CSV table of C-alpha atoms in Angstrom, one decimal:
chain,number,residue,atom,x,y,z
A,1,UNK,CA,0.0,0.0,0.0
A,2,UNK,CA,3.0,2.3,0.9
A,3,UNK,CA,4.9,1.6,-1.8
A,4,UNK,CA,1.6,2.3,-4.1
A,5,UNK,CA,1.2,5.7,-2.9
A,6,UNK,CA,4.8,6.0,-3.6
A,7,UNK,CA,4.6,5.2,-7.1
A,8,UNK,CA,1.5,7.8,-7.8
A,9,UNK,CA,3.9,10.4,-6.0
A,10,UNK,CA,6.0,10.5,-9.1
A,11,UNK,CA,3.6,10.4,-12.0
A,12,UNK,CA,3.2,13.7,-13.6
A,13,UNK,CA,5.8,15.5,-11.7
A,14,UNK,CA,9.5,16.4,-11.5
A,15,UNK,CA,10.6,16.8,-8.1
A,16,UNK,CA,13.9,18.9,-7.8
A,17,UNK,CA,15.8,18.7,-4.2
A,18,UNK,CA,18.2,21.1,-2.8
A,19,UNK,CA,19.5,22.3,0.7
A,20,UNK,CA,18.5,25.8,1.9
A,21,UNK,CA,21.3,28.4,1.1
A,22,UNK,CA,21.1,29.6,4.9
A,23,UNK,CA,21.7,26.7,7.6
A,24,UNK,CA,18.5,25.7,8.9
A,25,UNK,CA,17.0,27.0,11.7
A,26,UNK,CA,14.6,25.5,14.3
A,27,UNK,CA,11.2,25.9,14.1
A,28,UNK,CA,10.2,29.6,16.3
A,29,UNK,CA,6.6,27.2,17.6
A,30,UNK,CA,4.1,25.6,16.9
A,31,UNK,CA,0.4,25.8,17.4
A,32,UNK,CA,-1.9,23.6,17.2
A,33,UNK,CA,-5.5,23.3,16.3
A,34,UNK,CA,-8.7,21.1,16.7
A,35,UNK,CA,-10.1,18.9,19.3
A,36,UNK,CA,-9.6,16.1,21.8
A,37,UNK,CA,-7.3,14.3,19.4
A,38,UNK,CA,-4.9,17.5,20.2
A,39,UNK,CA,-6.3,19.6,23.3
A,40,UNK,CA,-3.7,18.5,26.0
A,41,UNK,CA,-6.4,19.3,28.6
A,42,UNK,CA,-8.2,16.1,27.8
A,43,UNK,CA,-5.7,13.5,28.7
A,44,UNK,CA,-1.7,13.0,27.0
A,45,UNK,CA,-1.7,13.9,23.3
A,46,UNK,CA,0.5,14.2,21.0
A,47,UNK,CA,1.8,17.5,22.0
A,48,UNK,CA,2.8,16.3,24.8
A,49,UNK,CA,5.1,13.9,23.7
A,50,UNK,CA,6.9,16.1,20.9
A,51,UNK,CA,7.5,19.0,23.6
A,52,UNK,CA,9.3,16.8,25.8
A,53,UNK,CA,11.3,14.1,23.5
A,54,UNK,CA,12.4,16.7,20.8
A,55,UNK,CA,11.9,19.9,22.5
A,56,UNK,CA,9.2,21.2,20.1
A,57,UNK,CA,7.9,25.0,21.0
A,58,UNK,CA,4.3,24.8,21.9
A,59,UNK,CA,5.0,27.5,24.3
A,60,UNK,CA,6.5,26.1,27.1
A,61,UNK,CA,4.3,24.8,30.8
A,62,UNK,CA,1.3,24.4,30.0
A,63,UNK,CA,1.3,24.6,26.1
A,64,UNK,CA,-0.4,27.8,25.7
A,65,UNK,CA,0.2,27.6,21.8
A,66,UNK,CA,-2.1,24.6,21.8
A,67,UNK,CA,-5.7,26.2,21.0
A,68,UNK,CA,-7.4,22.7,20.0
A,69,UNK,CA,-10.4,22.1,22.9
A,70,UNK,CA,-12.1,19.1,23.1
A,71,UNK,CA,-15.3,18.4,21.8
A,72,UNK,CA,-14.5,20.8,18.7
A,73,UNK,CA,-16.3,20.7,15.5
A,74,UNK,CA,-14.7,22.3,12.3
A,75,UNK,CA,-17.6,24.8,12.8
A,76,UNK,CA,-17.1,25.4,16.6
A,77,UNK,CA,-13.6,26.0,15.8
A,78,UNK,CA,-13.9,28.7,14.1
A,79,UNK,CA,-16.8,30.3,16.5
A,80,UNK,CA,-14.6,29.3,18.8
A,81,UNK,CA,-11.7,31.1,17.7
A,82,UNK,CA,-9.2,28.9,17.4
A,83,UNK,CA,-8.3,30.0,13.8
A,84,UNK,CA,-7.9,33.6,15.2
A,85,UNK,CA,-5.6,32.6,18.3
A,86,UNK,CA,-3.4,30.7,15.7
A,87,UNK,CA,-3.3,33.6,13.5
A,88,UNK,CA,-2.0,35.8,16.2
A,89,UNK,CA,0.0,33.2,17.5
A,90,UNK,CA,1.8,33.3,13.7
A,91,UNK,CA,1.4,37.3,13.7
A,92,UNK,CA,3.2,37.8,16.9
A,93,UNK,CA,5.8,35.8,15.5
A,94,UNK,CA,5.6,33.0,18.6
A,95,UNK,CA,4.8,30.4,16.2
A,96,UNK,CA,5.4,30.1,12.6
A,97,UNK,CA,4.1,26.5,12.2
A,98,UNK,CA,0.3,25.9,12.5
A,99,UNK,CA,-1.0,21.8,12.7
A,100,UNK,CA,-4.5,21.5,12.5
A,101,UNK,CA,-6.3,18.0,13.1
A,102,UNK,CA,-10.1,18.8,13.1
A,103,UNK,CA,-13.1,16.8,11.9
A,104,UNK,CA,-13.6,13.5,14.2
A,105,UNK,CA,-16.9,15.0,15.8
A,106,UNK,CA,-18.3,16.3,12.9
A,107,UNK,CA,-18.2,12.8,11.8
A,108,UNK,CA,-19.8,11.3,15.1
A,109,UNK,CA,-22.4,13.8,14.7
A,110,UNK,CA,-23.3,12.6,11.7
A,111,UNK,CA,-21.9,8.7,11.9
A,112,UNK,CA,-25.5,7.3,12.3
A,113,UNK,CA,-26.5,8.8,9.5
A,114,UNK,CA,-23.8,8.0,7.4
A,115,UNK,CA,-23.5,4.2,8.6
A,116,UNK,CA,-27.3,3.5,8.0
A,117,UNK,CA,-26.8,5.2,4.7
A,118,UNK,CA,-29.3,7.5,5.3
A,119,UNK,CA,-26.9,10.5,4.8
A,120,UNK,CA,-25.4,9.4,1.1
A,121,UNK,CA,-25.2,11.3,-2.5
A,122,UNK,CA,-25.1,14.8,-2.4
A,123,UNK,CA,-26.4,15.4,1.0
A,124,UNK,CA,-23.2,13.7,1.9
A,125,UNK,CA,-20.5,15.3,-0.2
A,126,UNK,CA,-21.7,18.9,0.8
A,127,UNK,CA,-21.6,17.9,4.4
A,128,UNK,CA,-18.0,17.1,4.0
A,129,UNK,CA,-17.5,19.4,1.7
A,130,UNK,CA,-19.0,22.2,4.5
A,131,UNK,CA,-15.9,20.2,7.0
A,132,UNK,CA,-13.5,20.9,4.3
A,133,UNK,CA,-14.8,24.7,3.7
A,134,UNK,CA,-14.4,25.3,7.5
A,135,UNK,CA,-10.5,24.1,7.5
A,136,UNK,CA,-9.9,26.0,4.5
A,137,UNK,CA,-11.0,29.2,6.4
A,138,UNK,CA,-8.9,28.4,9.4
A,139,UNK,CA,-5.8,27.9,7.1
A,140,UNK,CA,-6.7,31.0,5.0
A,141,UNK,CA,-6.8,33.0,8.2
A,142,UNK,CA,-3.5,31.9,9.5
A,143,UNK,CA,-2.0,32.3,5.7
A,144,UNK,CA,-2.7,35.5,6.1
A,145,UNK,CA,-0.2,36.1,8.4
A,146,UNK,CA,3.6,36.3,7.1
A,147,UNK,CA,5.7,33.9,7.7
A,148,UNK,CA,3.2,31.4,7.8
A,149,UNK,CA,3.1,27.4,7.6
A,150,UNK,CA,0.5,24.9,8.0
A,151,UNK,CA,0.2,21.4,8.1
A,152,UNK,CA,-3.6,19.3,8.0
A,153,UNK,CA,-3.7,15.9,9.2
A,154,UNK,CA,-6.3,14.3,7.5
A,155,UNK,CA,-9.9,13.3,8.3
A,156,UNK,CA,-9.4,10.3,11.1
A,157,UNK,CA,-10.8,7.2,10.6
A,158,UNK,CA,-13.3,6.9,12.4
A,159,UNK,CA,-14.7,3.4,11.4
A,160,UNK,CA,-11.9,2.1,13.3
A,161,UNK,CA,-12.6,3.3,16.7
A,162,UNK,CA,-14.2,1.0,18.9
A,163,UNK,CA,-17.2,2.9,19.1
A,164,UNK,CA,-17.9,2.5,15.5
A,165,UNK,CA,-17.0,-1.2,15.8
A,166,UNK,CA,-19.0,-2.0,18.2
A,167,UNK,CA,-22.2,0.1,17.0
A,168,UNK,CA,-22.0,-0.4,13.2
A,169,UNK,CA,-22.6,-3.9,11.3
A,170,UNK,CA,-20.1,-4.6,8.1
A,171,UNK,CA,-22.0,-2.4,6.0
A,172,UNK,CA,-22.1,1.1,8.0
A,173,UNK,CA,-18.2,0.6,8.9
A,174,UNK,CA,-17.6,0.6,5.1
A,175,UNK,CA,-20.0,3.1,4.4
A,176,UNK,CA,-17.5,5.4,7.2
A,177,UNK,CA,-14.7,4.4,5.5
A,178,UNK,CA,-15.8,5.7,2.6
A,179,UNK,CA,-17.4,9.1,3.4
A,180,UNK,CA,-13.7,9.7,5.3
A,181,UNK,CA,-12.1,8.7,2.2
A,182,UNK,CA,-14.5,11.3,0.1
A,183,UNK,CA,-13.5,13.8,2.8
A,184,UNK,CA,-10.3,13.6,2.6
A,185,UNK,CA,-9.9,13.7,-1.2
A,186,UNK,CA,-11.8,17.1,-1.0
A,187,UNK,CA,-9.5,17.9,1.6
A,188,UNK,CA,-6.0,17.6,-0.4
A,189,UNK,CA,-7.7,19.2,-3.0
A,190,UNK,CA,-8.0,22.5,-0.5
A,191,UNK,CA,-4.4,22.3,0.7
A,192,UNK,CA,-3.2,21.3,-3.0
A,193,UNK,CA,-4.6,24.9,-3.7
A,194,UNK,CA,-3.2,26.6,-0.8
A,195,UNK,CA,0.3,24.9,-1.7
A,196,UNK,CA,0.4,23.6,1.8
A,197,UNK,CA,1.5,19.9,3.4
A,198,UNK,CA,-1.2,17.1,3.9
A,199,UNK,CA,-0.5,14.2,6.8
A,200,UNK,CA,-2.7,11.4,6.0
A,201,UNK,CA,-3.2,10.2,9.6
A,202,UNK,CA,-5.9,8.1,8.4
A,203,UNK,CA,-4.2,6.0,6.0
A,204,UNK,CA,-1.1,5.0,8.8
A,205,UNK,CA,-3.7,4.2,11.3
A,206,UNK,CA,-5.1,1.8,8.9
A,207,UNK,CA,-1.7,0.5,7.8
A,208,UNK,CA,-0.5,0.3,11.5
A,209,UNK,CA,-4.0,-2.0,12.8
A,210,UNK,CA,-4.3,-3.3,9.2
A,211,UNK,CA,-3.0,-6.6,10.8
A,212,UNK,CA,-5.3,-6.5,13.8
A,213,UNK,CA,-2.9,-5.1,16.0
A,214,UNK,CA,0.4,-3.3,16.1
A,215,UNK,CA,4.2,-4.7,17.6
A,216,UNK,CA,5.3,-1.6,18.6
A,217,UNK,CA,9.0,-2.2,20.1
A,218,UNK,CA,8.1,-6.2,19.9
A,219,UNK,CA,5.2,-5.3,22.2
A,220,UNK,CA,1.6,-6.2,20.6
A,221,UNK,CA,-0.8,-3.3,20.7
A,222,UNK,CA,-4.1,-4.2,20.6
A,223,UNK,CA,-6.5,-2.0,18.5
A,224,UNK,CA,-9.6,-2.2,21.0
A,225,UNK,CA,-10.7,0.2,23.8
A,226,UNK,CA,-7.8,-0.6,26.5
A,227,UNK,CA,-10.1,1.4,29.0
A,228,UNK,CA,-6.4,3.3,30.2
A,229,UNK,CA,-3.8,-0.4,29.2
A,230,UNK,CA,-1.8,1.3,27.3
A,231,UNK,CA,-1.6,-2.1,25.6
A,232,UNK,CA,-4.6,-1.1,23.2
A,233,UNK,CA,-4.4,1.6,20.7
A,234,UNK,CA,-7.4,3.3,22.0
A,235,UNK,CA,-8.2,4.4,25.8
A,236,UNK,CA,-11.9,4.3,25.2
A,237,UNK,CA,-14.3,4.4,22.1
A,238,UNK,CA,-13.0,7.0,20.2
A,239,UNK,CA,-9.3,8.4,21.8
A,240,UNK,CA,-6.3,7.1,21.1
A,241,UNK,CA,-4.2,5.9,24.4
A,242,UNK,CA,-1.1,7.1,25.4
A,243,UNK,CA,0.7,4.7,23.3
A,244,UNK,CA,-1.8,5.7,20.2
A,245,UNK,CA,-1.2,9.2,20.7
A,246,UNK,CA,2.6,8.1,20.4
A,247,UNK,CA,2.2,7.1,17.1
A,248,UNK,CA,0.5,10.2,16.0
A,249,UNK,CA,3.6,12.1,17.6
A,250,UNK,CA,6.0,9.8,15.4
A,251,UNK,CA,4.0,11.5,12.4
A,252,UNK,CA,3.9,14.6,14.1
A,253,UNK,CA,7.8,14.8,13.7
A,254,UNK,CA,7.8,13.2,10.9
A,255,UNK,CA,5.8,16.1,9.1
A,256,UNK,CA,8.0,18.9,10.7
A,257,UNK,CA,11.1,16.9,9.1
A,258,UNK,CA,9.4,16.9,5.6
A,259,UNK,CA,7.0,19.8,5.3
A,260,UNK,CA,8.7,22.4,7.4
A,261,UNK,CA,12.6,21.4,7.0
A,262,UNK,CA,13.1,20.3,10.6
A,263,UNK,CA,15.9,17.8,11.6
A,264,UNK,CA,14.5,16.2,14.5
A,265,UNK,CA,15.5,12.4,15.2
A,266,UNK,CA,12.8,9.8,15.0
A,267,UNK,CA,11.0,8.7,18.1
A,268,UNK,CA,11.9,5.4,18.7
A,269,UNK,CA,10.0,2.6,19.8
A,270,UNK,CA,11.3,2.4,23.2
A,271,UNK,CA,11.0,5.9,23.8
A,272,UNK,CA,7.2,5.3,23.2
A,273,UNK,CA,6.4,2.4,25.3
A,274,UNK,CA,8.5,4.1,27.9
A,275,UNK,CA,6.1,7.5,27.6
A,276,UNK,CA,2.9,5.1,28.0
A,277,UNK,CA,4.5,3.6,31.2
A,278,UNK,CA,5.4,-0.1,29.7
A,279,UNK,CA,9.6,0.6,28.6
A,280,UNK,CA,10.4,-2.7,30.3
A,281,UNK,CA,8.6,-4.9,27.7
A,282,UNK,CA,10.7,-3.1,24.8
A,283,UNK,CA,12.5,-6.3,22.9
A,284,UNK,CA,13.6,-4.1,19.9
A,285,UNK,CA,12.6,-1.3,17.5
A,286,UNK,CA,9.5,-3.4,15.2
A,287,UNK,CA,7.1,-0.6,14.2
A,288,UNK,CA,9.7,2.8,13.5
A,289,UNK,CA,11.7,0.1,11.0
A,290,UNK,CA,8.6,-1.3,9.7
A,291,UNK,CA,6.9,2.1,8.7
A,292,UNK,CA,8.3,4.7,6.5
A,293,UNK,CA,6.0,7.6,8.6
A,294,UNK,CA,7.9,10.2,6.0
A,295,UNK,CA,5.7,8.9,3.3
A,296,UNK,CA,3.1,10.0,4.6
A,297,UNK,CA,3.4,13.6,4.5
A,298,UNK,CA,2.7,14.8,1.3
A,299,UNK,CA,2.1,18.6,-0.7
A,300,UNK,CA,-1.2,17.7,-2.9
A,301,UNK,CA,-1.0,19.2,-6.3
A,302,UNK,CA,-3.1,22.1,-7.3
A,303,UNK,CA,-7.2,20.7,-7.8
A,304,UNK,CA,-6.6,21.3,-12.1
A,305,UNK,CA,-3.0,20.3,-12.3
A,306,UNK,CA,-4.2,16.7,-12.3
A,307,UNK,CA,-0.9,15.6,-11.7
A,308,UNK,CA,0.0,13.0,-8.5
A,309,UNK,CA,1.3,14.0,-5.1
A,310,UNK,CA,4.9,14.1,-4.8
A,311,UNK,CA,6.9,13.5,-1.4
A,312,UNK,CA,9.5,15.3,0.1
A,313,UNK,CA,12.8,13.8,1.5
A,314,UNK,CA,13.1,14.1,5.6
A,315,UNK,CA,16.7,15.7,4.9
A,316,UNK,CA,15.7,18.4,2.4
A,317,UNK,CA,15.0,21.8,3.2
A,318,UNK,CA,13.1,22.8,0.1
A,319,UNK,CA,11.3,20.3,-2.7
A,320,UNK,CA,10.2,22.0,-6.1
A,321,UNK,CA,7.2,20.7,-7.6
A,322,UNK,CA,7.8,21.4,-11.3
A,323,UNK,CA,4.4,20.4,-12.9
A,324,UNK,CA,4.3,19.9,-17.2
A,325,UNK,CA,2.0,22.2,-18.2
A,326,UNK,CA,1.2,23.2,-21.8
A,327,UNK,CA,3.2,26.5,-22.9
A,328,UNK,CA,4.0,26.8,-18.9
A,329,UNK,CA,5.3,25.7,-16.2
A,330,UNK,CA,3.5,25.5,-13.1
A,331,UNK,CA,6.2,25.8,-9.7
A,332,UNK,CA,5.4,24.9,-6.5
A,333,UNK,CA,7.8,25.4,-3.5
A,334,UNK,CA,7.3,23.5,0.0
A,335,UNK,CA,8.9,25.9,1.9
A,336,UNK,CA,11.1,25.1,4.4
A,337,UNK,CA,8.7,25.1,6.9
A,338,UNK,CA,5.4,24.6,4.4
């Protein structure tokens, strides 16, 4: 499956690597928006495992740069404000990297309908399409702001929560599957156009339980609700454990190596399992030599170029996107920090 998506990476473009003329710099901070996945109010997320493993800038105690709250939709993030905190986060210059991770409860809001197959067709794409529409305005309002970055993780998958196991026969978890998958296409197309980076969270999760559960550092991770065993993927129906959430924070690094030009070292396996309180069953790194979590951060083309997504190298600081067009040439530059 990875090496699939690899393949489409290439067609239709020519990807040109170079180092930045100026040594790189860290990262100034990062904020982050959206909802429980991310709030660190609402039990350890991801970052709280970047801050303290790699030193990455969410403001220091307390994570002030951290606007996600839990129980966020895309729409009550913006009433909320969130996109405007981030923005002035960015403006101040306090952050110049924004991660947003929004869309789970607009889905259980509207799972139900979705898994019953009541809410289908076009009643269906312009609900996602109104999730979609609601991250674009976030990102537009923190583009708006110079120098400014931003990376989208994807719509999550929810049919894989045990909630959504548990509730929803063969059927309705397909039916889930498939309106995530719809989202998210509309969703690359929106950061394709704003020439920003794309984390598709959804498709590792699926690769990492594909098998029915994970061996993270020769540890089996079950993908069940672990009710706080940080032997499960999941603490309860919908939330990721500790250990889940340090998967997510592998990523997490992973897309500030390849969208934003960062250096950071890989988490390791142990350091994982030692986070979610279990270090002394480590018997060797098995998922963070199994996975290639770079390939999964990705700048979607343009909507009309109708070229593939090309991937950036975790060591380069810049990748040019030079897209065939007839009579021009269409460039795209991932910034350093995209």
């Amino acid at each position: 499956m990875r090496a699939a998506r690899l393949l489409r990476a290439t067609l239709c473009v020519v990807a040109i690597s170079w180092a930045s003329a100026t040594s790189a710099s860290a990262i100034t901070g990062v904020t982050a928006l959206g909802d429980s996945l991310t709030d660190v109010h609402s039990a350890v997320t991801w970052p709280e495992i970047a801050a303290p493993l790699r030193g990455v800038n969410f403001g220091g105690p307390g994570f002030p740069y951290v606007v996600a709250q839990g129980g966020a939709t895309s729409v009550t993030m913006l009433s909320g404000g969130q996109h405007t905190a981030a923005a002035a986060l960015v403006q101040s210059g306090a952050a110049d990297v924004a991660a947003i991770w929004i869309g789970g409860n607009d889905f259980l809001d509207s799972a139900v309908l979705i898994a019953t197959g009541i809410l289908t067709g076009p009643a269906l794409t312009s609900y996602l399409r109104g999730i979609v529409n609601n991250i674009g305005t976030a990102m537009d309002t923190i583009l708006a702001q110079n120098p400014a970055r931003v990376i989208v993780v994807s719509l999550p998958p929810v049919e894989l929560s045990p909630q959504a196991q548990q509730l929803a026969d063969e059927a309705g978890i397909a039916r889930l599957a498939a309106a995530v998958e719809e989202g998210n296409a509309l969703l690359r197309d929106a950061i394709g156009a704003r020439g920003q980076a794309y984390v598709d969270g959804a498709a590792l999760i699926r690769d990492v339980l594909a098998g029915g559960a994970l061996t993270l550092g020769g540890v089996t991770i079950n993908p069940g609700n672990g009710g706080g065993d940080p032997h499960y993927f999941f603490r309860d129906g919908i939330h990721p454990s500790t250990t889940g959430q340090g998967v997510v924070a592998a990523v997490g690094l992973a897309a500030l190596n390849v969208a934003a030009g960062e250096a950071l070292a890989p988490l390791t396996d142990l350091e994982i399992l030692t986070f979610a309180g279990i270090g002394g069953e480590y018997a060797g790194e098995t998922f963070s030599t199994a996975f290639d979590l770079n390939s999964y951060v990705t700048f979607p083309p343009p909507p009309s170029s109708g070229c593939a997504v090309a991937s950036a190298s975790g060591g380069d600081a810049r990748v040019l996107l030079l897209y065939g067009m007839i009579g021009a040439a269409l460039i795209v530059t991932a910034r350093r920090r995209a």
